[in-house]
Amino acid sequence: MRTWASALQSRVCLAILLANAPIAPAQIPPPTDAQKPAAAASASVQGAGLASAGKPAALTAFLESYCIKCHGAEKQKGKIALHTLRGVPLQDTQIELWKQMLEQLENGEMPPEDEKQPSPEQRKQVQQWIKMALANAGETLNDGKMLDPSKGNWVDHDTLFSGKATATTATPARLWRLTGQAYEEFIQQKNLQFKLDIKDYGEFRIKAPWNFTPQWNFNDYASSHPVGEAEIEYHMRNVTQLAQAMAKKFAGRNQSFGDWIQELNVAIKAGSATTAEQAKEATLASFKSILGREPSAKELERSSGFLATSLKALPAEKAAEQFLITILFQPEVMYRLEVPSGGARQMLEPRALSRAIAFALTDLGPDEALRKSVADGKLTTREQVREHVARILCDPALGKPRILRFFQEYFGYTSAPSVFKDEVTLKAAGLQKSGSYFWYPLFFVGDADNLIQWVLKADKNVLYELLTTTKTFAATADPKARDKEYETLKRYPDKPFPETVAIALKVYELPITRQEWTDERPFDMPAGHRMGLLTHPAWLIAQSGNFDNHAIHRGRWIREKLLGGKIPEVPITVNAMLPDEPHKALRERMRVTREEYCWKCHQNIDPLGMPFEQFDHFGRFRTEEQIVDKEATEKNLDRKGKPAGTKYTTVKLDTTGGVGRSGDPKLDGPVKNPFEMIKKLAASERVQQVFVRHAFRYFIGRNETLEDGPVLVEAHRAYVKNGGSMNALITSLLTSDAFLYRAPRSATNAG
């Protein structure tokens, strides 16, 4: 058994969504003259010399056009010379230089942004040649690194949204590990279905073998989370507990209500005398009842044989337990199986497609309507898929937690509770009373969740509203969590606010009374002090440090999540720390990022983040920044001449910044404060498009490729055409070729 286990690695809404028909794929146009590689004859004498050194003419022309000016015989910027590079076979002494050149081409760092740029096709062609040459030289390259969520923005934005198809898209065949939430829901469904009396709350709840650790980018990528040995072992413990309870029930020792597998009961009673036919009937019934499907011929033969053999070798109930474990170890209990049955690009088969639709929006498997479609031989066309997606999205009775989870991961505000604030800092900020800890940022996370759901319910101009709304819910932690403070608010309206709530309202600057408080509608935030989620305490706290703001994180978020920019990882040789100078304002301490080597990246980040100095690291609006009064602190001594504590003073804030290098001249320019910046960003079509790119990654489970351009264009068109409808955007994505079709992995390098 262990060997087997280890080897398994409302109508209006409907009308809008169903009318959202996709654009027919454009014909692939021939390359223009500008896109064709420069002819060898156009190269200089020096370039011709390069070509004769084992490099194709297109590569020689590329180097001559984009590289030699700064890295040639006359000028060698960064002490890098490319005019002496020889082609295949690569010289050992030049391999590291070729690797460096490849990395900078992939990163978009070469040529520099202010220089003439090659087309994406030219860049890709040169990269492919270098990879081939390095491979021929025996060098091992990590071709999978572009599948990483951090590389999502690295496909050229303008090319993606040009409307030109480079090839027909499809997602490669894959096993996509279920989310922890979906795994646990399956276990709980079986517990309820069969009335197994397994405790399913608190510390007794059966947990998933894996958790997706919150990170900067999306957690749930199909290529990021294979099931390993440790997860298999954990899963074995989980399903053994489940199988033991099921075997007990089907042996007749658990008399509770719930589903009953009569055929398995017959086999258990027969024990070693079970016939081959009885074993098959028990197998068929068990697959249908537990997995909701019939076994394949091979599965039926193997599983029924295993049951019959076990019944002869083990006590009947124990044999049934081992048999049930094998069913609960079917890959679909842990994975979304998205593998085409043949060797060519094809639409997912109906059952796999029903699971893909269900798990894209919910944490549950296919509902009854999806299962019926599969049983009736439907779910074989794009329109049939569209009907089910629209039905699920428009049914308020069907929970769709993955939509909220998209926004949680996109904005990244749910990490606010993990940003520690010590009591000394809280006291200095006037948010803490002596001896009591009342800081409760989970309220802010719950408020942001409710605000997003409120905007989604209207489903109009969703991104714009989330960036510019002047509304907020207040002190609405998730009622499912049964938070003591929340329950007090709901049950005892005549009592004063708990201190945790009073502090949260103080951060919001909401002077509401106890009788005015409600969790059923949002409140107006103070005029001129807040605008959208980027000024919401949850986001601000999440993008801060323990003791100060983190303008760099805030700027990077805007660059990557709204502008689609590429920010390389900090080199290991760089000490990415600001000076420890608490007596100086943050903008002054960030002088180090303006050094030449650092400013190359920080010019794309800092001007975007600095306007959010309008708020402190507790998410409070401010006009002054609190710093340590160094002189007063040094003089603050007790009677024995020892330091008696830190003294603070304030300095006036500078909230200026700007948008630059966005790819949209209408966006670029200085701003006076965060509100001016947010208004510019929220009105930008490019920002909408970048948002669509992120939605694609989340719901498709991989980075976009150039082949996905028409899918992204259509998804953006659907969003705009339907008045900024998130439902329309999701429907477009879940009826696209990228979602519906799979191809053999060798047919594409997409993840």
XYZ file of C-alpha atoms in Angstrom:
751
model
C 0.000 0.000 0.000
C 2.798 2.419 0.861
C 4.515 1.596 -2.440
C 1.366 2.415 -4.394
C 0.792 5.591 -2.402
C 4.341 6.819 -2.842
C 4.115 6.331 -6.609
C 1.192 8.750 -7.002
C 2.899 11.861 -7.068
C -30.256 36.637 -11.644
C -31.036 36.914 -15.494
C -29.430 40.250 -16.249
C -26.249 38.935 -14.996
C -26.649 35.832 -17.112
C -27.514 37.892 -20.181
C -24.374 39.988 -19.795
C -22.087 37.059 -19.243
C -23.552 34.803 -21.916
C -23.367 37.639 -24.457
C -19.648 37.911 -23.828
C -18.632 35.923 -26.883
C -14.950 35.668 -27.688
C -13.266 37.331 -30.636
C -12.204 34.902 -33.321
C -8.455 34.342 -33.297
C -6.662 36.676 -35.642
C -4.692 35.264 -38.531
C -0.981 35.271 -37.902
C 0.390 38.142 -39.975
C 3.673 37.850 -41.841
C 6.554 39.713 -40.198
C 7.018 43.300 -41.266
C 10.296 44.533 -42.626
C 10.959 46.184 -39.276
C 10.535 42.862 -37.512
C 12.804 40.891 -39.818
C 16.366 40.404 -38.622
C 18.815 42.819 -40.169
C 20.690 41.346 -43.090
C 24.295 40.423 -42.681
C 25.206 42.974 -45.332
C 23.965 45.750 -43.054
C 26.501 44.882 -40.382
C 29.663 46.873 -40.034
C 33.060 45.448 -40.795
C 33.443 44.767 -37.121
C 30.079 42.988 -37.071
C 31.042 40.918 -40.089
C 34.078 39.808 -38.162
C 31.803 38.670 -35.381
C 29.637 36.719 -37.779
C 32.606 34.844 -39.108
C 33.398 33.755 -35.570
C 30.645 31.129 -35.481
C 27.590 33.321 -34.953
C 24.603 33.686 -37.305
C 24.180 36.976 -39.131
C 21.057 37.876 -37.141
C 22.979 37.622 -33.851
C 25.880 39.637 -35.235
C 23.471 42.331 -36.441
C 21.747 42.322 -33.034
C 25.011 42.899 -31.186
C 26.020 45.616 -33.619
C 22.664 47.395 -33.364
C 22.049 47.197 -29.620
C 25.228 46.295 -27.730
C 28.548 47.286 -29.312
C 27.923 51.025 -28.891
C 28.376 50.683 -25.123
C 30.336 47.424 -24.953
C 32.713 47.530 -27.930
C 36.295 48.417 -28.727
C 35.863 52.158 -28.097
C 33.657 52.027 -24.989
C 33.298 49.279 -22.424
C 30.595 50.280 -19.954
C 30.765 48.286 -16.742
C 34.068 46.849 -18.025
C 32.105 44.522 -20.303
C 33.360 44.026 -23.861
C 31.197 42.143 -26.344
C 33.096 42.879 -29.560
C 35.522 40.036 -28.842
C 32.817 37.429 -28.265
C 33.308 34.345 -30.398
C 30.537 32.023 -31.478
C 30.243 28.254 -31.450
C 32.051 26.515 -30.090
C 31.993 28.919 -27.144
C 35.326 29.674 -25.547
C 35.567 28.557 -21.924
C 36.766 31.996 -20.864
C 33.650 33.642 -22.384
C 30.908 31.286 -21.140
C 30.185 33.365 -18.029
C 29.896 36.474 -20.208
C 27.396 34.704 -22.479
C 25.407 33.668 -19.379
C 25.422 37.238 -18.092
C 24.281 38.514 -21.472
C 21.451 35.935 -21.560
C 20.276 36.867 -18.074
C 20.209 40.585 -18.871
C 18.303 39.950 -22.096
C 15.761 37.841 -20.217
C 15.489 40.441 -17.456
C 14.925 43.252 -19.950
C 17.937 45.089 -18.526
C 19.785 45.010 -21.825
C 19.638 47.222 -23.748
C 18.901 49.924 -21.114
C 15.422 51.452 -21.176
C 16.667 54.763 -22.593
C 18.333 53.075 -25.574
C 16.885 51.708 -28.812
C 15.069 48.436 -28.123
C 14.867 45.246 -30.181
C 11.497 43.726 -30.931
C 10.349 40.899 -28.653
C 10.848 38.519 -31.583
C 14.463 39.627 -32.034
C 15.132 39.372 -28.316
C 13.633 35.875 -28.179
C 15.623 34.722 -31.210
C 18.931 35.817 -29.680
C 18.082 34.219 -26.342
C 17.311 30.929 -28.048
C 20.632 30.954 -29.888
C 22.603 31.661 -26.701
C 20.760 28.893 -24.849
C 21.522 26.444 -27.626
C 25.176 27.434 -27.711
C 25.518 27.131 -23.934
C 23.797 23.737 -23.976
C 26.197 22.549 -26.682
C 29.026 23.710 -24.430
C 27.756 21.437 -21.665
C 26.210 24.187 -19.545
C 23.029 23.437 -17.567
C 20.387 26.179 -17.733
C 17.283 26.627 -15.604
C 14.700 26.990 -18.361
C 11.908 26.709 -15.791
C 12.739 29.974 -14.058
C 10.449 31.931 -16.387
C 7.536 29.891 -15.024
C 8.023 31.400 -11.588
C 5.248 33.793 -10.482
C 7.850 36.551 -10.078
C 8.450 36.472 -13.853
C 4.845 37.199 -14.820
C 5.490 40.738 -16.077
C 8.449 39.790 -18.216
C 6.464 39.219 -21.404
C 6.342 42.465 -23.384
C 3.103 44.278 -22.526
C 2.617 46.146 -25.807
C 3.122 42.979 -27.833
C 0.630 41.076 -25.678
C -2.076 43.691 -26.244
C -1.253 44.334 -29.904
C -4.063 41.957 -30.921
C -1.695 39.901 -33.073
C -1.624 36.182 -32.435
C 1.823 34.611 -32.621
C 0.398 31.076 -32.387
C -2.633 29.194 -31.108
C -2.579 29.049 -27.335
C -3.141 26.163 -24.973
C -1.992 25.386 -21.464
C 0.452 22.478 -21.214
C -0.768 19.205 -19.736
C -0.379 19.332 -15.972
C -1.270 18.039 -12.553
C -2.337 21.069 -10.499
C -2.293 20.426 -6.789
C -5.531 21.296 -5.013
C -5.476 24.217 -2.651
C -5.392 23.357 1.023
C -8.928 24.704 1.345
C -10.229 22.442 -1.450
C -8.487 19.406 0.021
C -9.996 20.007 3.458
C -13.438 20.610 1.950
C -13.267 17.196 0.265
C -12.458 15.517 3.582
C -15.294 17.347 5.333
C -17.715 16.495 2.512
C -16.983 12.798 2.973
C -17.373 13.160 6.747
C -20.806 14.737 6.283
C -21.860 12.532 3.379
C -21.319 9.316 5.321
C -21.998 10.755 8.807
C -18.672 9.453 10.098
C -18.687 11.450 13.340
C -15.093 12.628 12.817
C -14.507 15.838 14.748
C -14.164 18.616 12.187
C -13.480 21.710 14.262
C -10.563 23.419 15.959
C -7.517 21.308 16.659
C -9.371 18.148 15.615
C -10.042 19.296 12.058
C -8.198 17.235 9.474
C -5.700 19.618 7.912
C -4.336 19.655 4.391
C -0.845 18.179 3.970
C 0.298 21.482 2.472
C -0.193 25.187 2.991
C 0.569 27.833 0.421
C 2.851 30.242 2.252
C 1.775 33.850 1.597
C 4.219 35.530 -0.736
C 4.597 38.636 -2.880
C 3.012 36.974 -5.917
C 0.210 34.454 -6.291
C 0.573 31.314 -4.209
C -1.327 28.812 -6.333
C 0.586 28.145 -9.541
C 0.287 24.728 -11.143
C 4.067 24.517 -11.634
C 5.019 25.615 -8.121
C 3.720 22.938 -5.801
C 4.389 19.280 -6.597
C 3.314 16.752 -3.995
C 6.377 15.337 -2.295
C 7.126 12.485 0.073
C 6.275 14.470 3.207
C 2.874 15.444 1.799
C 2.179 11.841 0.782
C 2.947 10.683 4.331
C 0.643 13.339 5.799
C -2.094 12.440 3.326
C -1.739 8.802 4.315
C -2.461 9.669 7.951
C -5.479 11.758 6.947
C -7.109 9.173 4.692
C -6.341 6.336 7.085
C -8.431 8.113 9.714
C -11.181 8.629 7.137
C -10.999 5.059 5.833
C -11.136 3.575 9.329
C -14.348 5.473 10.097
C -15.853 4.491 6.727
C -14.958 0.810 7.144
C -16.505 0.824 10.598
C -19.711 2.297 9.166
C -19.950 -0.062 6.184
C -19.263 -3.026 8.442
C -22.438 -2.017 10.288
C -20.761 -0.870 13.519
C -21.716 2.790 12.964
C -25.512 3.073 12.852
C -25.669 6.812 12.029
C -27.584 8.163 9.055
C -25.764 9.189 5.912
C -24.835 7.569 2.636
C -24.362 3.819 2.681
C -22.345 1.628 0.309
C -24.435 -1.552 0.440
C -22.177 -3.444 -1.960
C -19.159 -2.919 0.273
C -21.194 -4.085 3.266
C -21.950 -7.301 1.366
C -18.256 -7.881 0.685
C -17.318 -7.245 4.311
C -19.912 -9.726 5.503
C -18.743 -12.313 2.990
C -15.121 -11.825 3.996
C -12.768 -14.350 2.440
C -15.719 -15.894 0.568
C -16.277 -12.706 -1.451
C -16.647 -13.524 -5.154
C -14.916 -11.654 -7.944
C -18.294 -10.265 -9.016
C -19.074 -8.998 -5.507
C -15.643 -7.336 -5.327
C -16.305 -5.591 -8.649
C -19.746 -4.402 -7.514
C -18.240 -3.075 -4.283
C -15.509 -1.298 -6.278
C -17.965 0.281 -8.710
C -20.220 1.496 -5.876
C -17.290 2.827 -3.838
C -15.803 4.827 -6.736
C -19.199 6.341 -7.546
C -20.035 7.197 -3.954
C -16.619 8.518 -2.890
C -15.180 10.023 -6.089
C -18.403 10.656 -8.015
C -17.299 8.652 -11.042
C -16.988 5.131 -12.371
C -13.565 3.499 -12.400
C -11.817 2.833 -15.674
C -11.536 -0.778 -16.784
C -7.970 -0.940 -15.500
C -8.905 0.677 -12.192
C -11.827 -1.712 -11.776
C -9.655 -4.753 -12.386
C -6.858 -3.589 -10.100
C -9.001 -2.302 -7.227
C -11.462 -5.187 -7.168
C -8.560 -7.622 -7.251
C -6.915 -5.788 -4.376
C -10.166 -5.937 -2.363
C -10.652 -9.663 -2.989
C -7.031 -10.436 -2.067
C -7.158 -8.312 1.083
C -10.385 -9.963 2.239
C -8.638 -13.318 2.062
C -5.531 -12.139 3.949
C -6.941 -9.723 6.543
C -9.925 -9.353 8.870
C -12.811 -8.101 6.735
C -13.070 -4.621 8.268
C -9.306 -4.105 8.007
C -9.369 -5.259 4.397
C -12.158 -2.764 3.649
C -10.085 -0.030 5.298
C -7.063 -0.782 3.095
C -9.298 -0.871 0.016
C -10.837 2.520 0.889
C -7.372 3.994 1.371
C -6.491 3.037 -2.211
C -9.563 4.916 -3.468
C -8.728 7.928 -1.319
C -5.251 7.844 -2.824
C -6.559 8.401 -6.340
C -4.658 11.423 -7.770
C -7.834 13.516 -8.054
C -8.091 13.686 -4.266
C -4.895 15.762 -4.328
C -4.753 17.108 -7.880
C -6.673 18.726 -10.669
C -5.821 16.323 -13.496
C -5.522 18.271 -16.750
C -3.914 15.865 -19.187
C -5.152 15.372 -22.766
C -5.924 11.805 -23.704
C -4.032 12.033 -26.991
C -0.782 13.518 -28.203
C -2.182 16.721 -29.662
C -3.703 19.975 -28.485
C -7.287 19.285 -27.428
C -10.120 20.487 -25.219
C -10.193 19.081 -21.717
C -12.495 16.096 -21.394
C -15.810 16.948 -19.657
C -15.081 15.599 -16.180
C -11.701 17.320 -15.966
C -13.313 20.496 -17.283
C -16.085 20.329 -14.686
C -13.453 20.120 -11.950
C -11.457 22.973 -13.505
C -14.545 25.220 -13.494
C -15.481 24.294 -9.931
C -12.003 24.743 -8.457
C -11.442 27.995 -10.365
C -14.265 29.626 -8.404
C -14.920 27.506 -5.326
C -13.213 25.167 -2.871
C -15.663 22.381 -3.714
C -15.774 19.839 -6.475
C -18.371 20.023 -9.277
C -21.916 20.710 -8.115
C -24.937 18.680 -9.182
C -25.519 20.727 -12.355
C -21.934 20.233 -13.526
C -22.037 16.527 -12.709
C -25.295 16.151 -14.651
C -23.787 17.865 -17.681
C -20.895 15.432 -17.623
C -23.246 12.462 -17.232
C -25.383 13.729 -20.150
C -22.361 13.962 -22.428
C -22.327 17.755 -22.398
C -19.660 20.271 -21.392
C -17.990 19.748 -24.738
C -18.368 23.256 -26.211
C -17.314 26.749 -25.234
C -20.939 27.868 -24.934
C -21.814 25.033 -22.559
C -18.878 26.047 -20.384
C -19.989 29.691 -20.546
C -23.475 28.757 -19.298
C -22.082 27.010 -16.230
C -19.571 29.753 -15.417
C -22.322 32.393 -15.706
C -24.663 30.264 -13.592
C -22.147 29.891 -10.772
C -21.099 33.549 -10.831
C -24.715 34.774 -10.750
C -25.950 32.448 -8.014
C -25.604 34.178 -4.610
C -26.237 30.867 -2.856
C -23.025 29.404 -4.261
C -19.954 30.517 -2.366
C -17.081 31.667 -4.561
C -14.208 32.209 -2.117
C -11.527 32.050 -4.781
C -12.642 35.407 -6.211
C -12.074 37.170 -2.894
C -8.836 35.215 -2.496
C -7.646 36.646 -5.821
C -7.986 40.174 -4.471
C -6.423 39.200 -1.152
C -3.355 37.857 -2.897
C -3.276 40.618 -5.526
C -3.345 43.463 -2.987
C -1.451 41.445 -0.376
C -3.178 43.045 2.599
C -3.874 39.857 4.533
C -0.292 39.849 5.863
C -1.028 42.927 8.005
C -1.509 40.883 11.237
C 1.956 39.357 10.806
C 3.689 42.768 10.815
C 4.606 42.994 14.471
C 4.188 46.270 16.348
C 5.829 46.366 19.772
C 4.217 48.017 22.808
C 6.818 50.792 23.010
C 6.055 51.859 19.442
C 2.318 51.606 20.010
C 2.515 53.693 23.179
C 4.582 56.343 21.407
C 1.888 56.482 18.729
C -0.888 56.826 21.308
C -2.406 53.486 20.314
C -1.580 51.539 23.430
C -2.436 51.833 27.104
C 0.045 50.804 29.717
C 0.093 47.074 30.370
C -2.549 46.140 27.807
C -2.143 45.150 24.159
C -5.127 46.324 22.113
C -3.603 46.371 18.615
C -5.802 44.124 16.447
C -5.019 44.527 12.703
C -7.237 41.555 11.850
C -10.118 44.054 11.993
C -8.554 45.960 9.097
C -8.181 42.771 7.050
C -11.845 41.866 7.657
C -12.887 45.393 6.713
C -10.928 45.212 3.453
C -12.493 41.818 2.679
C -15.983 43.222 3.197
C -15.227 46.311 1.137
C -14.071 44.175 -1.786
C -17.159 41.977 -1.558
C -19.364 45.084 -1.435
C -17.744 46.406 -4.636
C -17.975 42.982 -6.282
C -21.688 42.798 -5.505
C -22.277 45.936 -7.603
C -19.807 44.586 -10.202
C -19.273 47.935 -11.894
C -15.861 49.498 -12.561
C -14.433 47.097 -10.026
C -10.755 48.046 -10.205
C -11.499 51.778 -10.403
C -13.824 51.573 -7.389
C -11.339 49.578 -5.342
C -8.641 52.165 -6.037
C -10.758 55.286 -5.513
C -13.642 54.514 -3.142
C -14.022 56.721 -0.087
C -15.911 54.017 1.812
C -14.819 51.498 4.396
C -16.341 48.928 6.656
C -15.247 49.257 10.256
C -14.320 46.594 12.813
C -15.853 43.698 10.889
C -13.559 40.769 11.534
C -14.757 37.549 9.954
C -17.808 36.423 11.989
C -16.879 32.806 11.240
C -13.846 33.317 13.430
C -16.140 34.105 16.391
C -13.854 36.887 17.534
C -14.737 37.980 21.049
C -14.750 41.675 20.185
C -16.915 41.133 17.116
C -19.411 39.078 19.069
C -19.552 41.786 21.732
C -20.406 44.347 19.064
C -23.181 42.192 17.658
C -24.758 41.016 20.917
C -24.460 44.006 23.256
C -25.223 47.240 21.339
C -25.589 49.274 24.534
C -22.078 48.579 25.781
C -19.196 50.923 24.940
C -16.755 49.927 22.209
C -14.121 47.405 23.277
C -10.681 49.010 23.383
C -9.556 47.044 20.312
C -12.432 48.523 18.291
C -11.881 52.024 19.697
C -8.261 51.908 18.520
C -9.255 50.674 15.053
C -11.773 53.524 14.735
C -9.073 55.934 15.874
C -6.846 54.796 13.000
C -9.729 55.261 10.555
C -10.595 58.674 12.110
C -14.223 57.509 12.329
C -16.031 59.304 15.178
C -19.014 56.953 15.105
C -20.987 56.103 18.220
C -21.735 52.630 19.494
C -25.333 52.939 18.297
C -24.211 54.030 14.801
C -21.944 51.043 14.265
C -23.047 48.368 11.803
C -21.402 45.667 9.744
C -24.093 45.779 7.034
C -22.853 48.865 5.166
C -19.654 50.861 4.794
C -18.948 54.252 6.350
C -17.631 57.387 4.660
C -13.951 57.885 5.351
C -12.727 61.367 6.314
C -12.801 63.648 3.262
C -9.363 64.139 1.753
C -7.750 61.543 4.011
C -8.492 58.243 2.276
C -8.983 56.906 -1.224
C -9.318 53.224 -1.982
C -7.435 50.169 -0.853
C -3.997 51.730 -1.294
C -4.827 54.095 1.561
C -6.630 51.451 3.600
C -4.911 50.566 6.890
C -4.809 46.876 5.942
C -2.701 47.536 2.817
C -0.590 50.240 4.442
C 0.261 48.061 7.443
C 1.037 45.075 5.229
C 3.427 47.268 3.215
C 5.305 48.522 6.254
C 7.891 47.361 8.720
C 7.796 46.784 12.448
C 8.867 50.305 13.300
C 8.523 52.345 10.124
C 7.002 52.640 6.683
C 8.317 50.670 3.763
C 8.158 53.103 0.848
C 10.162 50.701 -1.304
C 7.640 47.889 -0.889
C 4.758 50.267 -1.600
C 6.470 51.565 -4.727
C 7.382 48.111 -5.922
C 3.783 46.974 -5.490
C 2.523 49.786 -7.719
C 5.252 49.206 -10.300
C 4.560 45.478 -10.573
C 0.842 45.141 -9.817
C -0.505 48.258 -11.575
C 2.150 49.226 -14.130
C 3.369 45.755 -15.042
C 6.999 46.612 -14.437
C 9.902 44.238 -13.920
C 11.951 44.577 -10.751
C 14.986 42.271 -10.579
C 15.883 40.587 -7.322
C 18.349 42.412 -5.100
C 21.883 41.101 -5.827
C 23.313 39.077 -2.950
C 26.287 41.439 -2.877
C 24.078 44.419 -1.977
C 23.296 45.270 1.647
C 19.697 46.424 1.107
C 19.387 48.280 4.399
C 18.606 51.907 5.117
C 20.818 53.732 7.605
C 19.804 53.250 11.250
C 19.074 56.922 11.821
C 15.762 57.218 13.703
C 16.402 60.941 14.157
C 16.070 61.483 10.396
C 13.004 61.347 8.125
C 12.572 58.292 5.914
C 13.059 60.267 2.698
C 16.406 61.471 4.022
C 17.484 57.957 5.024
C 16.581 56.698 1.562
C 19.412 58.777 0.090
C 21.378 55.544 -0.226
C 19.000 54.275 -2.917
C 19.998 57.199 -5.129
C 23.533 55.952 -5.491
C 24.230 55.135 -9.135
C 24.243 51.348 -8.805
C 20.988 51.327 -6.777
C 19.123 54.070 -8.614
C 18.977 51.962 -11.775
C 16.138 50.018 -10.128
C 15.022 52.421 -7.408
C 14.141 55.145 -9.939
C 11.280 52.827 -10.905
C 10.156 52.279 -7.300
C 10.875 55.122 -4.898
C 8.921 57.939 -6.646
C 5.854 55.667 -6.591
C 6.168 54.784 -2.921
C 7.175 58.092 -1.357
C 3.738 59.781 -1.737
C 2.359 57.157 0.655
C 4.407 58.730 3.427
C 1.078 60.533 3.849
C 0.344 57.593 6.169
C 2.362 56.055 8.960
C 3.105 52.389 9.506
C -0.099 52.013 11.534
C -2.080 53.193 8.488
C -2.939 56.585 10.033
C -3.254 59.744 7.956
C -0.689 62.351 8.919
C 0.844 65.634 7.820
C 4.012 65.328 9.895
C 6.489 62.536 10.440
C 7.528 61.574 13.941
C 11.264 61.113 14.442
C 13.550 60.747 17.421
C 14.641 64.037 18.986
C 18.278 63.092 19.347
C 19.312 66.089 21.452
C 16.301 65.877 23.803
C 16.803 62.126 24.223
C 20.449 62.572 25.176
C 19.428 65.133 27.811
C 16.562 63.012 29.158
C 18.235 61.445 32.178
C 16.885 60.220 35.501
C 18.188 61.315 38.922
C 21.018 58.831 38.666
C 22.124 60.182 35.303
C 20.892 57.182 33.331
C 18.819 57.417 30.102
C 15.159 57.976 30.991
C 13.585 57.192 27.625
C 13.302 58.334 24.035
C 11.995 61.781 23.163
C 10.275 62.455 19.875
C 9.683 65.445 17.609
C 8.031 65.901 14.220
C 9.101 67.152 10.806
C 6.901 68.251 7.929
C 6.077 65.573 5.356
C 7.146 65.652 1.735
C 4.593 63.552 -0.189
C 5.747 64.394 -3.711
C 6.587 61.672 -6.162
C 5.814 60.674 -9.686
C 5.028 58.070 -12.296
C 7.741 57.373 -14.830
C 8.740 54.761 -17.392
C 5.198 53.404 -17.345
C 4.926 52.774 -21.072
C 2.039 55.258 -21.213
C 3.065 58.934 -21.707
C -0.330 60.043 -20.350
C 0.511 58.431 -17.019
C 4.030 59.731 -16.607
C 4.661 62.875 -14.630
C 5.047 64.291 -11.119
C 2.380 64.035 -8.405
C 1.915 66.033 -5.220
C 0.427 63.311 -3.039
C -0.915 59.744 -3.103
C -4.437 60.822 -4.053
C -3.243 62.509 -7.240
C -1.251 59.393 -8.121
C -4.145 57.032 -7.425
C -6.498 59.058 -9.631
C -4.029 58.858 -12.523
C -3.527 55.140 -12.098
C -7.213 54.328 -11.695
C -8.102 56.115 -14.959
C -5.420 54.347 -17.001
C -6.232 51.742 -19.633
C -2.753 50.304 -19.240
C -3.372 49.748 -15.525
C -6.595 47.917 -16.449
C -4.627 45.717 -18.803
C -2.019 44.894 -16.179
C -4.823 43.990 -13.786
C -6.192 41.619 -16.454
C -2.758 40.031 -16.739
C -2.766 39.299 -13.007
C -6.282 37.871 -13.187
C -5.104 35.592 -15.996
C -2.262 34.248 -13.866
C -4.484 33.543 -10.897
C -7.364 31.830 -12.702
C -5.265 30.013 -15.321
C -2.532 29.084 -12.850
C 0.495 30.115 -14.890
C 2.264 33.098 -16.403
C 1.004 34.502 -19.672
C 2.973 33.967 -22.889
C 2.990 35.841 -26.192
C 0.612 33.187 -27.533
C -1.936 34.285 -24.896
C -2.142 37.827 -26.313
C -5.589 37.399 -27.943
C -6.933 35.865 -24.707
C -5.815 38.913 -22.730
C -7.149 41.349 -25.351
C -10.531 39.628 -25.270
C -10.628 39.511 -21.461
C -9.885 43.248 -21.280
C -12.504 43.938 -23.952
C -15.087 41.946 -21.975
C -14.245 43.836 -18.767
C -14.585 47.262 -20.446
C -17.614 46.387 -22.588
C -19.520 45.264 -19.501
C -18.762 48.382 -17.467
C -15.782 47.088 -15.523
C -17.442 43.805 -14.592
C -15.269 41.300 -12.755
C -17.778 38.599 -13.612
C -17.383 39.364 -17.317
C -13.600 39.289 -16.996
C -13.628 35.936 -15.215
C -16.115 34.495 -17.708
C -13.874 35.511 -20.585
C -10.849 33.871 -18.978
C -12.689 30.667 -18.073
C -13.992 30.261 -21.634
C -10.668 31.062 -23.304
C -8.450 28.595 -25.109
C -5.898 28.982 -22.322
C -8.416 27.550 -19.856
C -10.194 25.036 -22.099
C -7.367 23.490 -24.081
C -4.355 21.418 -23.096
C -1.365 20.488 -25.176
C 1.523 18.080 -24.685
C 4.231 19.782 -22.668
C 6.696 19.603 -25.526
C 4.376 21.745 -27.675
C 4.878 24.896 -25.618
C 7.144 26.229 -22.901
C 4.271 27.767 -20.921
C 3.872 26.645 -17.327
